[in-house]
Amino acid sequence: MRSRLPVLRQRKRYMALEIESEEPVSEKDLAQEIHSAQAALFGDLGTSRNRLSLICFNGRFGLLRCNYLCISETRAVLATIRAIASTRAAIRIKGTSGTIRAATEKYIPQLSLIGAEKDGRRIELEEVSGCIAHIRGSEIDLIPDDRYRKGSDTRYLGLTSFDLGGCDDADGTADGLR
Amino acid sequence: MTFYECGLHSLPEGFDSPSRLALAAKRLGYDGIIICNHSGQENLFLPEACRNINEIEIAFGIEVMASNPRSLSSRVSSARGRYPFLAVHGGTDEINRAACESADVDVLLHPTESRRGLSTVAAKSAQRNQVAIGFDLGPMIRLRGTARSRWLETLGRDLSLARKFNLGMMITTGPWSHLDMRGPREIMAMAEMAGFEPDEIRDGLALPARILELNRKNWKGPGVELL
């Protein structure tokens, strides 16, 4: 393709994302879900005005390229994503920047591949019982014994160490990344 | 700017404990949350664990659900004294209207659940009794295609009615787990796409804080506060 004049080139923004999901998701599934959500919300015309492209994804953090005039639209598209390849997930936007380098340095932590700790222990409380699936800092995902709950496409119950009488220093930054 | 998420559901109704919802909200940038389980599910799972989480206000309210106006009014009057935030789960015309006609109700949530939405009579009553309208953007996340476009149409109708009668507006996503929660800026972007004006969105996210503050004052009668 012939290169366009620099003055006619569309300016871009790079959005740093964090994926919160019940199971690991692949880059291909994430890109597919973003495009399908955009097509569903804005149609073909809206998609052509704001070509989204997933630059990289390491399993938890990723970079998404969008048009610099369509940041709000892109946020809305990402907010409407509820599941990626049938796995419940939510996309958190860490920030937006003008270059890949700035977005990576500002918003994507170097130790970003610290995975969730796998666990097999059980929790037996009066109201809730089940096996621990993951622990991230003070957040605990629990596989409940009664799985068939109303409207339950969510697989895990979310608890914290404070529910189990844990430590007092909760500040929401227990994974040490922010 | 103050951002509050007011329509949260926690265990035993939702999928997360109150402390987990509070941690997630704090990370997303909220100043406060109001956990409103439906009536009948109001015995929360370990609400005292929230005391360990600082820098975010956590309040407990109730979302009253009833099948007819008579049971709604009795449930509202029994819950009013116990909770600083009282919402009604709307849907049908009768329930929407009964909720708007009660001065004890703070907010009518999900009025757009039926395809007809809010009626003019209900909107007039809401104006008289200062009942806010809670717009739940959850269907915008959950639905796709025709169902979502139909929902957006009903939302637009309710929005124009709320503007016409100058009603208070509240915006939520009605989360049942931390994965359903969206940050304030994401909610702003979604609401803008759905037809809200930017200042309506900012007011909508701040209104729960103002209602909580008013309800916590010691009112002796309409307009009379014991200092």
mmCIF file of C-alpha atoms in Angstrom:
data_model
loop_
_atom_site.group_PDB
_atom_site.id
_atom_site.type_symbol
_atom_site.label_atom_id
_atom_site.label_comp_id
_atom_site.label_asym_id
_atom_site.label_seq_id
_atom_site.Cartn_x
_atom_site.Cartn_y
_atom_site.Cartn_z
ATOM 1 C CA MET A 1 0.000 0.000 0.000
ATOM 2 C CA ARG A 2 1.274 3.478 -0.821
ATOM 3 C CA SER A 3 2.172 5.428 2.265
ATOM 4 C CA ARG A 4 -0.023 8.434 2.943
ATOM 5 C CA LEU A 5 1.200 11.934 3.585
ATOM 6 C CA PRO A 6 2.093 12.320 7.267
ATOM 7 C CA VAL A 7 -0.302 15.256 7.613
ATOM 8 C CA LEU A 8 -3.183 13.098 6.357
ATOM 9 C CA ARG A 9 -2.440 10.169 8.648
ATOM 10 C CA GLN A 10 -4.978 9.428 11.394
ATOM 11 C CA ARG A 11 -3.592 10.078 14.840
ATOM 12 C CA LYS A 12 -3.734 7.173 17.254
ATOM 13 C CA ARG A 13 -3.964 6.511 20.951
ATOM 14 C CA TYR A 14 -2.838 3.438 22.846
ATOM 15 C CA MET A 15 -5.007 2.146 25.645
ATOM 16 C CA ALA A 16 -3.494 -0.046 28.365
ATOM 17 C CA LEU A 17 -5.908 -2.768 29.491
ATOM 18 C CA GLU A 18 -6.054 -5.210 32.341
ATOM 19 C CA ILE A 19 -8.216 -8.306 32.019
ATOM 20 C CA GLU A 20 -9.933 -9.754 35.074
ATOM 21 C CA SER A 21 -11.249 -13.185 34.188
ATOM 22 C CA GLU A 22 -12.206 -16.420 35.858
ATOM 23 C CA GLU A 23 -9.949 -18.473 33.575
ATOM 24 C CA PRO A 24 -6.965 -17.451 31.381
ATOM 25 C CA VAL A 25 -7.996 -15.985 28.017
ATOM 26 C CA SER A 26 -6.049 -16.009 24.745
ATOM 27 C CA GLU A 27 -5.062 -12.993 22.668
ATOM 28 C CA LYS A 28 -7.069 -14.262 19.707
ATOM 29 C CA ASP A 29 -10.270 -14.649 21.742
ATOM 30 C CA LEU A 30 -9.820 -11.206 23.281
ATOM 31 C CA ALA A 31 -9.311 -9.521 19.891
ATOM 32 C CA GLN A 32 -12.330 -11.357 18.475
ATOM 33 C CA GLU A 33 -14.515 -10.307 21.417
ATOM 34 C CA ILE A 34 -13.445 -6.652 21.135
ATOM 35 C CA HIS A 35 -14.284 -6.580 17.420
ATOM 36 C CA SER A 36 -17.614 -8.302 17.914
ATOM 37 C CA ALA A 37 -18.564 -5.930 20.762
ATOM 38 C CA GLN A 38 -17.628 -2.931 18.625
ATOM 39 C CA ALA A 39 -19.638 -4.222 15.655
ATOM 40 C CA ALA A 40 -22.637 -4.870 17.910
ATOM 41 C CA LEU A 41 -22.544 -1.397 19.481
ATOM 42 C CA PHE A 42 -21.576 0.816 16.529
ATOM 43 C CA GLY A 43 -22.180 -1.283 13.415
ATOM 44 C CA ASP A 44 -20.038 -1.363 10.279
ATOM 45 C CA LEU A 45 -19.937 2.393 9.864
ATOM 46 C CA GLY A 46 -18.745 3.060 13.401
ATOM 47 C CA THR A 47 -16.181 0.278 13.123
ATOM 48 C CA SER A 48 -14.735 1.787 9.960
ATOM 49 C CA ARG A 49 -14.245 5.154 11.709
ATOM 50 C CA ASN A 50 -12.413 3.646 14.651
ATOM 51 C CA ARG A 51 -10.287 0.649 13.668
ATOM 52 C CA LEU A 52 -9.362 -1.096 16.909
ATOM 53 C CA SER A 53 -6.263 -3.229 16.946
ATOM 54 C CA LEU A 54 -4.905 -5.311 19.832
ATOM 55 C CA ILE A 55 -1.162 -4.623 19.750
ATOM 56 C CA CYS A 56 -0.085 -7.075 22.429
ATOM 57 C CA PHE A 57 -1.499 -9.130 25.284
ATOM 58 C CA ASN A 58 0.440 -11.101 27.877
ATOM 59 C CA GLY A 59 -2.417 -12.932 29.566
ATOM 60 C CA ARG A 60 -3.294 -10.101 31.930
ATOM 61 C CA PHE A 61 -2.244 -6.742 30.479
ATOM 62 C CA GLY A 62 -2.596 -5.595 26.888
ATOM 63 C CA LEU A 63 -2.381 -2.594 24.580
ATOM 64 C CA LEU A 64 -5.162 -1.540 22.239
ATOM 65 C CA ARG A 65 -4.761 0.989 19.421
ATOM 66 C CA CYS A 66 -7.673 3.305 18.634
ATOM 67 C CA ASN A 67 -8.401 6.565 16.853
ATOM 68 C CA TYR A 68 -7.511 9.602 18.992
ATOM 69 C CA LEU A 69 -10.990 11.109 18.481
ATOM 70 C CA CYS A 70 -12.788 7.935 19.585
ATOM 71 C CA ILE A 71 -11.447 7.283 23.081
ATOM 72 C CA SER A 72 -14.854 7.563 24.713
ATOM 73 C CA GLU A 73 -16.404 5.190 22.148
ATOM 74 C CA THR A 74 -13.583 2.715 22.741
ATOM 75 C CA ARG A 75 -14.150 2.860 26.497
ATOM 76 C CA ALA A 76 -17.843 2.155 25.933
ATOM 77 C CA VAL A 77 -17.030 -0.823 23.690
ATOM 78 C CA LEU A 78 -14.675 -2.321 26.270
ATOM 79 C CA ALA A 79 -17.215 -1.734 29.057
ATOM 80 C CA THR A 80 -19.852 -3.782 27.207
ATOM 81 C CA ILE A 81 -17.650 -6.899 27.187
ATOM 82 C CA ARG A 82 -18.931 -9.355 29.759
ATOM 83 C CA ALA A 83 -17.387 -12.663 28.678
ATOM 84 C CA ILE A 84 -14.450 -13.707 26.522
ATOM 85 C CA ALA A 85 -14.900 -17.096 24.809
ATOM 86 C CA SER A 86 -17.638 -17.969 27.344
ATOM 87 C CA THR A 87 -15.408 -17.147 30.331
ATOM 88 C CA ARG A 88 -16.715 -14.378 32.591
ATOM 89 C CA ALA A 89 -14.362 -11.425 32.345
ATOM 90 C CA ALA A 90 -14.126 -7.666 32.767
ATOM 91 C CA ILE A 91 -11.762 -5.286 31.000
ATOM 92 C CA ARG A 92 -10.254 -2.541 33.151
ATOM 93 C CA ILE A 93 -8.707 0.439 31.375
ATOM 94 C CA LYS A 94 -5.495 1.483 33.108
ATOM 95 C CA GLY A 95 -4.848 4.565 30.977
ATOM 96 C CA THR A 96 -4.357 6.051 27.537
ATOM 97 C CA SER A 97 -1.208 7.321 25.906
ATOM 98 C CA GLY A 98 0.088 8.606 22.569
ATOM 99 C CA THR A 99 2.865 6.070 22.040
ATOM 100 C CA ILE A 100 3.309 2.370 22.706
ATOM 101 C CA ARG A 101 6.407 3.071 24.753
ATOM 102 C CA ALA A 102 4.725 5.622 27.038
ATOM 103 C CA ALA A 103 1.684 3.407 27.560
ATOM 104 C CA THR A 104 3.881 0.431 28.424
ATOM 105 C CA GLU A 105 6.114 2.370 30.799
ATOM 106 C CA LYS A 106 3.265 4.179 32.548
ATOM 107 C CA TYR A 107 0.563 1.589 32.865
ATOM 108 C CA ILE A 108 1.922 -1.941 32.388
ATOM 109 C CA PRO A 109 3.908 -3.171 35.395
ATOM 110 C CA GLN A 110 7.134 -5.032 34.751
ATOM 111 C CA LEU A 111 6.077 -7.932 36.952
ATOM 112 C CA SER A 112 2.772 -8.191 35.182
ATOM 113 C CA LEU A 113 2.839 -11.939 34.776
ATOM 114 C CA ILE A 114 2.474 -12.715 38.460
ATOM 115 C CA GLY A 115 -0.262 -15.281 38.157
ATOM 116 C CA ALA A 116 -3.038 -16.133 40.527
ATOM 117 C CA GLU A 117 -1.971 -18.563 43.174
ATOM 118 C CA LYS A 118 -3.639 -21.952 42.678
ATOM 119 C CA ASP A 119 -5.028 -23.506 45.802
ATOM 120 C CA GLY A 120 -6.985 -26.582 46.786
ATOM 121 C CA ARG A 121 -8.005 -25.683 50.348
ATOM 122 C CA ARG A 122 -11.598 -25.630 51.519
ATOM 123 C CA ILE A 123 -13.579 -22.911 53.265
ATOM 124 C CA GLU A 124 -16.409 -24.012 55.529
ATOM 125 C CA LEU A 125 -18.502 -21.136 56.843
ATOM 126 C CA GLU A 126 -22.107 -21.108 57.936
ATOM 127 C CA GLU A 127 -23.409 -19.392 54.785
ATOM 128 C CA VAL A 128 -20.741 -20.360 52.265
ATOM 129 C CA SER A 129 -18.639 -23.449 51.655
ATOM 130 C CA GLY A 130 -16.420 -24.576 48.819
ATOM 131 C CA CYS A 131 -12.904 -24.983 47.429
ATOM 132 C CA ILE A 132 -10.518 -22.076 46.894
ATOM 133 C CA ALA A 133 -9.830 -21.591 43.180
ATOM 134 C CA HIS A 134 -7.478 -18.595 43.190
ATOM 135 C CA ILE A 135 -5.943 -16.171 45.662
ATOM 136 C CA ARG A 136 -4.721 -12.737 44.507
ATOM 137 C CA GLY A 137 -3.458 -10.660 47.397
ATOM 138 C CA SER A 138 -6.390 -10.395 49.775
ATOM 139 C CA GLU A 139 -8.933 -11.464 47.128
ATOM 140 C CA ILE A 140 -10.160 -15.045 47.113
ATOM 141 C CA ASP A 141 -12.163 -16.821 44.390
ATOM 142 C CA LEU A 142 -14.165 -19.725 45.742
ATOM 143 C CA ILE A 143 -15.813 -22.604 43.851
ATOM 144 C CA PRO A 144 -19.097 -22.956 45.776
ATOM 145 C CA ASP A 145 -20.515 -26.363 46.665
ATOM 146 C CA ASP A 146 -23.989 -25.305 45.451
ATOM 147 C CA ARG A 147 -23.045 -24.386 41.883
ATOM 148 C CA TYR A 148 -26.495 -24.010 40.431
ATOM 149 C CA ARG A 149 -27.386 -20.564 41.688
ATOM 150 C CA LYS A 150 -29.863 -18.208 40.083
ATOM 151 C CA GLY A 151 -28.448 -16.499 37.009
ATOM 152 C CA SER A 152 -25.124 -18.172 37.621
ATOM 153 C CA ASP A 153 -22.921 -17.733 34.617
ATOM 154 C CA THR A 154 -20.423 -16.545 37.236
ATOM 155 C CA ARG A 155 -18.448 -19.592 38.282
ATOM 156 C CA TYR A 156 -16.762 -18.339 41.448
ATOM 157 C CA LEU A 157 -17.828 -16.506 44.582
ATOM 158 C CA GLY A 158 -15.637 -13.527 45.485
ATOM 159 C CA LEU A 159 -14.430 -13.248 49.090
ATOM 160 C CA THR A 160 -11.564 -11.478 50.804
ATOM 161 C CA SER A 161 -9.171 -12.540 53.537
ATOM 162 C CA PHE A 162 -11.071 -10.146 55.858
ATOM 163 C CA ASP A 163 -14.172 -12.316 55.533
ATOM 164 C CA LEU A 164 -12.089 -15.139 56.982
ATOM 165 C CA GLY A 165 -10.753 -12.958 59.799
ATOM 166 C CA GLY A 166 -7.526 -12.043 57.963
ATOM 167 C CA CYS A 167 -5.056 -9.158 58.401
ATOM 168 C CA ASP A 168 -5.951 -5.469 58.852
ATOM 169 C CA ASP A 169 -3.865 -3.732 56.201
ATOM 170 C CA ALA A 170 -6.295 -3.839 53.317
ATOM 171 C CA ASP A 171 -5.765 -1.024 50.919
ATOM 172 C CA GLY A 172 -6.745 -2.680 47.667
ATOM 173 C CA THR A 173 -3.135 -2.858 46.506
ATOM 174 C CA ALA A 174 -2.227 -6.178 47.981
ATOM 175 C CA ASP A 175 -0.862 -7.584 44.728
ATOM 176 C CA GLY A 176 1.937 -4.994 44.960
ATOM 177 C CA LEU A 177 1.481 -3.841 41.387
ATOM 178 C CA ARG A 178 -0.052 -0.385 41.924
ATOM 179 C CA MET B 1 -16.287 14.913 41.575
ATOM 180 C CA THR B 2 -17.846 12.203 43.726
ATOM 181 C CA PHE B 3 -18.596 8.795 42.317
ATOM 182 C CA TYR B 4 -20.925 6.329 43.998
ATOM 183 C CA GLU B 5 -22.160 2.949 42.778
ATOM 184 C CA CYS B 6 -25.583 2.414 44.315
ATOM 185 C CA GLY B 7 -27.105 -0.811 43.000
ATOM 186 C CA LEU B 8 -24.730 -3.516 44.237
ATOM 187 C CA HIS B 9 -25.916 -6.978 45.254
ATOM 188 C CA SER B 10 -23.711 -9.065 47.520
ATOM 189 C CA LEU B 11 -23.833 -12.530 49.074
ATOM 190 C CA PRO B 12 -26.232 -14.280 49.725
ATOM 191 C CA GLU B 13 -27.956 -12.764 46.690
ATOM 192 C CA GLY B 14 -24.981 -11.819 44.537
ATOM 193 C CA PHE B 15 -21.697 -13.648 44.062
ATOM 194 C CA ASP B 16 -19.258 -11.549 46.105
ATOM 195 C CA SER B 17 -18.929 -10.635 49.753
ATOM 196 C CA PRO B 18 -19.410 -6.943 50.656
ATOM 197 C CA SER B 19 -15.683 -6.548 51.372
ATOM 198 C CA ARG B 20 -14.746 -7.945 47.947
ATOM 199 C CA LEU B 21 -17.124 -5.508 46.247
ATOM 200 C CA ALA B 22 -15.642 -2.667 48.299
ATOM 201 C CA LEU B 23 -12.074 -3.625 47.311
ATOM 202 C CA ALA B 24 -13.057 -3.812 43.633
ATOM 203 C CA ALA B 25 -14.874 -0.438 43.820
ATOM 204 C CA LYS B 26 -11.926 1.216 45.508
ATOM 205 C CA ARG B 27 -9.591 -0.035 42.806
ATOM 206 C CA LEU B 28 -11.937 1.270 40.109
ATOM 207 C CA GLY B 29 -11.900 4.755 41.645
ATOM 208 C CA TYR B 30 -15.236 5.025 43.457
ATOM 209 C CA ASP B 31 -15.617 7.192 46.550
ATOM 210 C CA GLY B 32 -18.359 5.019 47.946
ATOM 211 C CA ILE B 33 -20.705 2.119 47.354
ATOM 212 C CA ILE B 34 -24.195 1.300 48.551
ATOM 213 C CA ILE B 35 -24.985 -2.397 48.786
ATOM 214 C CA CYS B 36 -28.697 -2.862 48.128
ATOM 215 C CA ASN B 37 -29.827 -6.473 48.249
ATOM 216 C CA HIS B 38 -33.446 -7.168 47.391
ATOM 217 C CA SER B 39 -35.890 -7.430 50.275
ATOM 218 C CA GLY B 40 -35.858 -10.973 51.655
ATOM 219 C CA GLN B 41 -32.089 -11.264 51.023
ATOM 220 C CA GLU B 42 -31.008 -8.382 53.232
ATOM 221 C CA ASN B 43 -29.049 -10.466 55.777
ATOM 222 C CA LEU B 44 -25.640 -9.828 54.268
ATOM 223 C CA PHE B 45 -22.655 -12.146 54.492
ATOM 224 C CA LEU B 46 -20.133 -10.713 57.015
ATOM 225 C CA PRO B 47 -20.780 -6.961 56.506
ATOM 226 C CA GLU B 48 -18.435 -6.193 59.447
ATOM 227 C CA ALA B 49 -15.420 -7.289 57.332
ATOM 228 C CA CYS B 50 -15.833 -4.013 55.385
ATOM 229 C CA ARG B 51 -14.429 -2.101 58.373
ATOM 230 C CA ASN B 52 -10.951 -3.242 57.299
ATOM 231 C CA ILE B 53 -11.215 -1.408 54.005
ATOM 232 C CA ASN B 54 -10.259 2.259 54.226
ATOM 233 C CA GLU B 55 -10.698 5.270 51.952
ATOM 234 C CA ILE B 56 -14.061 4.211 50.607
ATOM 235 C CA GLU B 57 -17.477 4.733 52.147
ATOM 236 C CA ILE B 58 -19.582 1.601 52.365
ATOM 237 C CA ALA B 59 -23.293 1.972 53.080
ATOM 238 C CA PHE B 60 -26.015 -0.644 53.283
ATOM 239 C CA GLY B 61 -29.417 0.018 51.776
ATOM 240 C CA ILE B 62 -32.268 -2.088 50.494
ATOM 241 C CA GLU B 63 -34.007 -2.593 47.180
ATOM 242 C CA VAL B 64 -37.640 -3.323 47.977
ATOM 243 C CA MET B 65 -39.338 -5.783 45.675
ATOM 244 C CA ALA B 66 -43.082 -6.385 45.784
ATOM 245 C CA SER B 67 -45.701 -7.966 43.594
ATOM 246 C CA ASN B 68 -48.427 -5.358 44.227
ATOM 247 C CA PRO B 69 -48.671 -1.730 45.445
ATOM 248 C CA ARG B 70 -50.173 -2.652 48.828
ATOM 249 C CA SER B 71 -47.320 -4.967 49.854
ATOM 250 C CA LEU B 72 -44.859 -2.428 48.438
ATOM 251 C CA SER B 73 -46.108 0.355 50.718
ATOM 252 C CA SER B 74 -45.989 -1.865 53.825
ATOM 253 C CA ARG B 75 -42.456 -3.053 52.994
ATOM 254 C CA VAL B 76 -41.284 0.484 52.303
ATOM 255 C CA SER B 77 -42.638 1.842 55.590
ATOM 256 C CA SER B 78 -41.083 -1.010 57.586
ATOM 257 C CA ALA B 79 -37.679 -0.627 55.877
ATOM 258 C CA ARG B 80 -37.491 3.202 55.954
ATOM 259 C CA GLY B 81 -36.345 3.478 59.568
ATOM 260 C CA ARG B 82 -33.707 0.744 59.233
ATOM 261 C CA TYR B 83 -31.806 1.808 56.112
ATOM 262 C CA PRO B 84 -30.278 5.138 55.037
ATOM 263 C CA PHE B 85 -30.943 4.332 51.381
ATOM 264 C CA LEU B 86 -34.184 2.864 50.106
ATOM 265 C CA ALA B 87 -34.694 1.854 46.492
ATOM 266 C CA VAL B 88 -37.661 0.174 44.861
ATOM 267 C CA HIS B 89 -37.306 -2.409 42.122
ATOM 268 C CA GLY B 90 -39.711 -1.140 39.468
ATOM 269 C CA GLY B 91 -40.939 -2.828 36.338
ATOM 270 C CA THR B 92 -44.695 -2.834 36.051
ATOM 271 C CA ASP B 93 -46.782 0.318 35.743
ATOM 272 C CA GLU B 94 -48.476 -0.231 39.121
ATOM 273 C CA ILE B 95 -45.223 -0.682 41.025
ATOM 274 C CA ASN B 96 -43.544 2.270 39.275
ATOM 275 C CA ARG B 97 -46.489 4.494 40.122
ATOM 276 C CA ALA B 98 -46.818 3.297 43.731
ATOM 277 C CA ALA B 99 -43.085 3.870 44.296
ATOM 278 C CA CYS B 100 -43.230 7.384 42.847
ATOM 279 C CA GLU B 101 -46.218 8.241 45.024
ATOM 280 C CA SER B 102 -44.375 7.425 48.255
ATOM 281 C CA ALA B 103 -42.196 10.143 49.822
ATOM 282 C CA ASP B 104 -40.305 7.432 51.754
ATOM 283 C CA VAL B 105 -38.717 6.077 48.578
ATOM 284 C CA ASP B 106 -35.319 7.492 47.587
ATOM 285 C CA VAL B 107 -34.997 5.999 44.138
ATOM 286 C CA LEU B 108 -36.982 3.913 41.671
ATOM 287 C CA LEU B 109 -34.599 1.445 40.040
ATOM 288 C CA HIS B 110 -35.154 -0.374 36.726
ATOM 289 C CA PRO B 111 -38.284 1.521 35.606
ATOM 290 C CA THR B 112 -37.396 0.496 32.042
ATOM 291 C CA GLU B 113 -37.594 -3.219 32.735
ATOM 292 C CA SER B 114 -40.966 -3.495 31.061
ATOM 293 C CA ARG B 115 -41.077 -2.259 27.464
ATOM 294 C CA ARG B 116 -43.463 0.547 28.396
ATOM 295 C CA GLY B 117 -41.115 2.293 30.787
ATOM 296 C CA LEU B 118 -42.111 5.166 33.051
ATOM 297 C CA SER B 119 -45.553 6.728 32.652
ATOM 298 C CA THR B 120 -46.265 10.479 32.697
ATOM 299 C CA VAL B 121 -48.396 10.141 35.842
ATOM 300 C CA ALA B 122 -45.584 8.326 37.655
ATOM 301 C CA ALA B 123 -43.078 10.970 36.534
ATOM 302 C CA LYS B 124 -45.307 13.775 37.890
ATOM 303 C CA SER B 125 -45.627 11.957 41.233
ATOM 304 C CA ALA B 126 -41.865 11.396 41.344
ATOM 305 C CA GLN B 127 -41.359 15.136 40.901
ATOM 306 C CA ARG B 128 -43.798 15.923 43.729
ATOM 307 C CA ASN B 129 -42.266 13.376 46.141
ATOM 308 C CA GLN B 130 -38.629 13.905 45.095
ATOM 309 C CA VAL B 131 -38.129 10.297 44.044
ATOM 310 C CA ALA B 132 -35.070 9.884 41.834
ATOM 311 C CA ILE B 133 -35.042 7.589 38.824
ATOM 312 C CA GLY B 134 -32.280 4.973 38.772
ATOM 313 C CA PHE B 135 -31.107 4.065 35.288
ATOM 314 C CA ASP B 136 -29.508 0.628 35.225
ATOM 315 C CA LEU B 137 -27.015 0.327 32.353
ATOM 316 C CA GLY B 138 -26.627 -3.427 32.969
ATOM 317 C CA PRO B 139 -28.755 -4.365 29.925
ATOM 318 C CA MET B 140 -26.372 -2.374 27.735
ATOM 319 C CA ILE B 141 -23.629 -4.785 28.846
ATOM 320 C CA ARG B 142 -25.702 -7.978 28.873
ATOM 321 C CA LEU B 143 -27.893 -7.589 25.802
ATOM 322 C CA ARG B 144 -26.968 -7.620 22.131
ATOM 323 C CA GLY B 145 -28.796 -6.881 18.876
ATOM 324 C CA THR B 146 -32.545 -6.258 18.765
ATOM 325 C CA ALA B 147 -33.048 -6.639 22.507
ATOM 326 C CA ARG B 148 -30.461 -3.947 23.221
ATOM 327 C CA SER B 149 -31.848 -1.540 20.622
ATOM 328 C CA ARG B 150 -35.330 -1.989 22.089
ATOM 329 C CA TRP B 151 -33.978 -1.341 25.579
ATOM 330 C CA LEU B 152 -32.134 1.776 24.355
ATOM 331 C CA GLU B 153 -35.375 3.070 22.858
ATOM 332 C CA THR B 154 -37.241 2.656 26.172
ATOM 333 C CA LEU B 155 -34.343 4.255 28.017
ATOM 334 C CA GLY B 156 -34.449 7.264 25.685
ATOM 335 C CA ARG B 157 -38.178 7.674 26.353
ATOM 336 C CA ASP B 158 -37.680 7.559 30.138
ATOM 337 C CA LEU B 159 -34.756 9.929 29.884
ATOM 338 C CA SER B 160 -36.771 12.553 28.034
ATOM 339 C CA LEU B 161 -39.558 12.208 30.625
ATOM 340 C CA ALA B 162 -37.050 12.631 33.470
ATOM 341 C CA ARG B 163 -35.672 15.770 31.766
ATOM 342 C CA LYS B 164 -39.141 17.191 31.194
ATOM 343 C CA PHE B 165 -40.128 16.843 34.865
ATOM 344 C CA ASN B 166 -36.646 17.690 36.162
ATOM 345 C CA LEU B 167 -36.325 14.417 38.088
ATOM 346 C CA GLY B 168 -33.186 13.336 39.925
ATOM 347 C CA MET B 169 -31.264 10.735 37.928
ATOM 348 C CA MET B 170 -29.018 8.019 39.242
ATOM 349 C CA ILE B 171 -26.799 5.805 37.112
ATOM 350 C CA THR B 172 -25.693 2.302 38.024
ATOM 351 C CA THR B 173 -24.777 -0.957 36.320
ATOM 352 C CA GLY B 174 -26.542 -3.108 38.952
ATOM 353 C CA PRO B 175 -23.533 -5.398 39.605
ATOM 354 C CA TRP B 176 -23.965 -8.879 41.100
ATOM 355 C CA SER B 177 -20.220 -9.584 41.194
ATOM 356 C CA HIS B 178 -16.938 -7.661 40.866
ATOM 357 C CA LEU B 179 -16.812 -8.722 37.204
ATOM 358 C CA ASP B 180 -20.051 -6.799 36.579
ATOM 359 C CA MET B 181 -18.621 -3.568 37.999
ATOM 360 C CA ARG B 182 -17.408 -0.850 35.653
ATOM 361 C CA GLY B 183 -15.295 2.176 36.536
ATOM 362 C CA PRO B 184 -16.801 5.700 36.635
ATOM 363 C CA ARG B 185 -15.177 6.684 33.332
ATOM 364 C CA GLU B 186 -16.469 3.563 31.613
ATOM 365 C CA ILE B 187 -19.962 4.286 32.942
ATOM 366 C CA MET B 188 -19.628 7.871 31.660
ATOM 367 C CA ALA B 189 -18.656 6.593 28.207
ATOM 368 C CA MET B 190 -21.524 4.089 28.110
ATOM 369 C CA ALA B 191 -24.084 6.600 29.377
ATOM 370 C CA GLU B 192 -22.959 9.129 26.793
ATOM 371 C CA MET B 193 -23.533 6.537 24.057
ATOM 372 C CA ALA B 194 -26.981 5.818 25.537
ATOM 373 C CA GLY B 195 -28.008 9.483 25.268
ATOM 374 C CA PHE B 196 -27.172 11.097 28.626
ATOM 375 C CA GLU B 197 -25.600 14.561 28.759
ATOM 376 C CA PRO B 198 -22.200 14.811 30.516
ATOM 377 C CA ASP B 199 -23.523 16.903 33.441
ATOM 378 C CA GLU B 200 -26.448 14.488 33.911
ATOM 379 C CA ILE B 201 -23.957 11.634 34.188
ATOM 380 C CA ARG B 202 -21.813 13.456 36.746
ATOM 381 C CA ASP B 203 -24.887 14.337 38.820
ATOM 382 C CA GLY B 204 -26.199 10.782 38.426
ATOM 383 C CA LEU B 205 -23.027 9.292 39.866
ATOM 384 C CA ALA B 206 -22.919 11.804 42.747
ATOM 385 C CA LEU B 207 -26.619 11.755 43.727
ATOM 386 C CA PRO B 208 -26.434 8.647 46.006
ATOM 387 C CA ALA B 209 -23.890 10.470 48.216
ATOM 388 C CA ARG B 210 -26.232 13.465 48.577
ATOM 389 C CA ILE B 211 -29.200 11.222 49.419
ATOM 390 C CA LEU B 212 -27.167 9.349 52.045
ATOM 391 C CA GLU B 213 -26.080 12.632 53.618
ATOM 392 C CA LEU B 214 -29.667 13.939 53.761
ATOM 393 C CA ASN B 215 -31.057 10.699 55.181
ATOM 394 C CA ARG B 216 -28.445 10.572 57.939
ATOM 395 C CA LYS B 217 -29.564 13.921 59.334
ATOM 396 C CA ASN B 218 -31.944 13.912 62.245
ATOM 397 C CA TRP B 219 -35.185 15.144 60.667
ATOM 398 C CA LYS B 220 -38.036 15.918 63.049
ATOM 399 C CA GLY B 221 -40.489 16.720 60.269
ATOM 400 C CA PRO B 222 -40.459 17.976 56.698
ATOM 401 C CA GLY B 223 -37.821 20.738 56.631
ATOM 402 C CA VAL B 224 -37.114 20.563 60.392
ATOM 403 C CA GLU B 225 -33.741 19.187 61.445
ATOM 404 C CA LEU B 226 -32.608 18.537 65.044
ATOM 405 C CA LEU B 227 -29.054 19.886 65.308
#
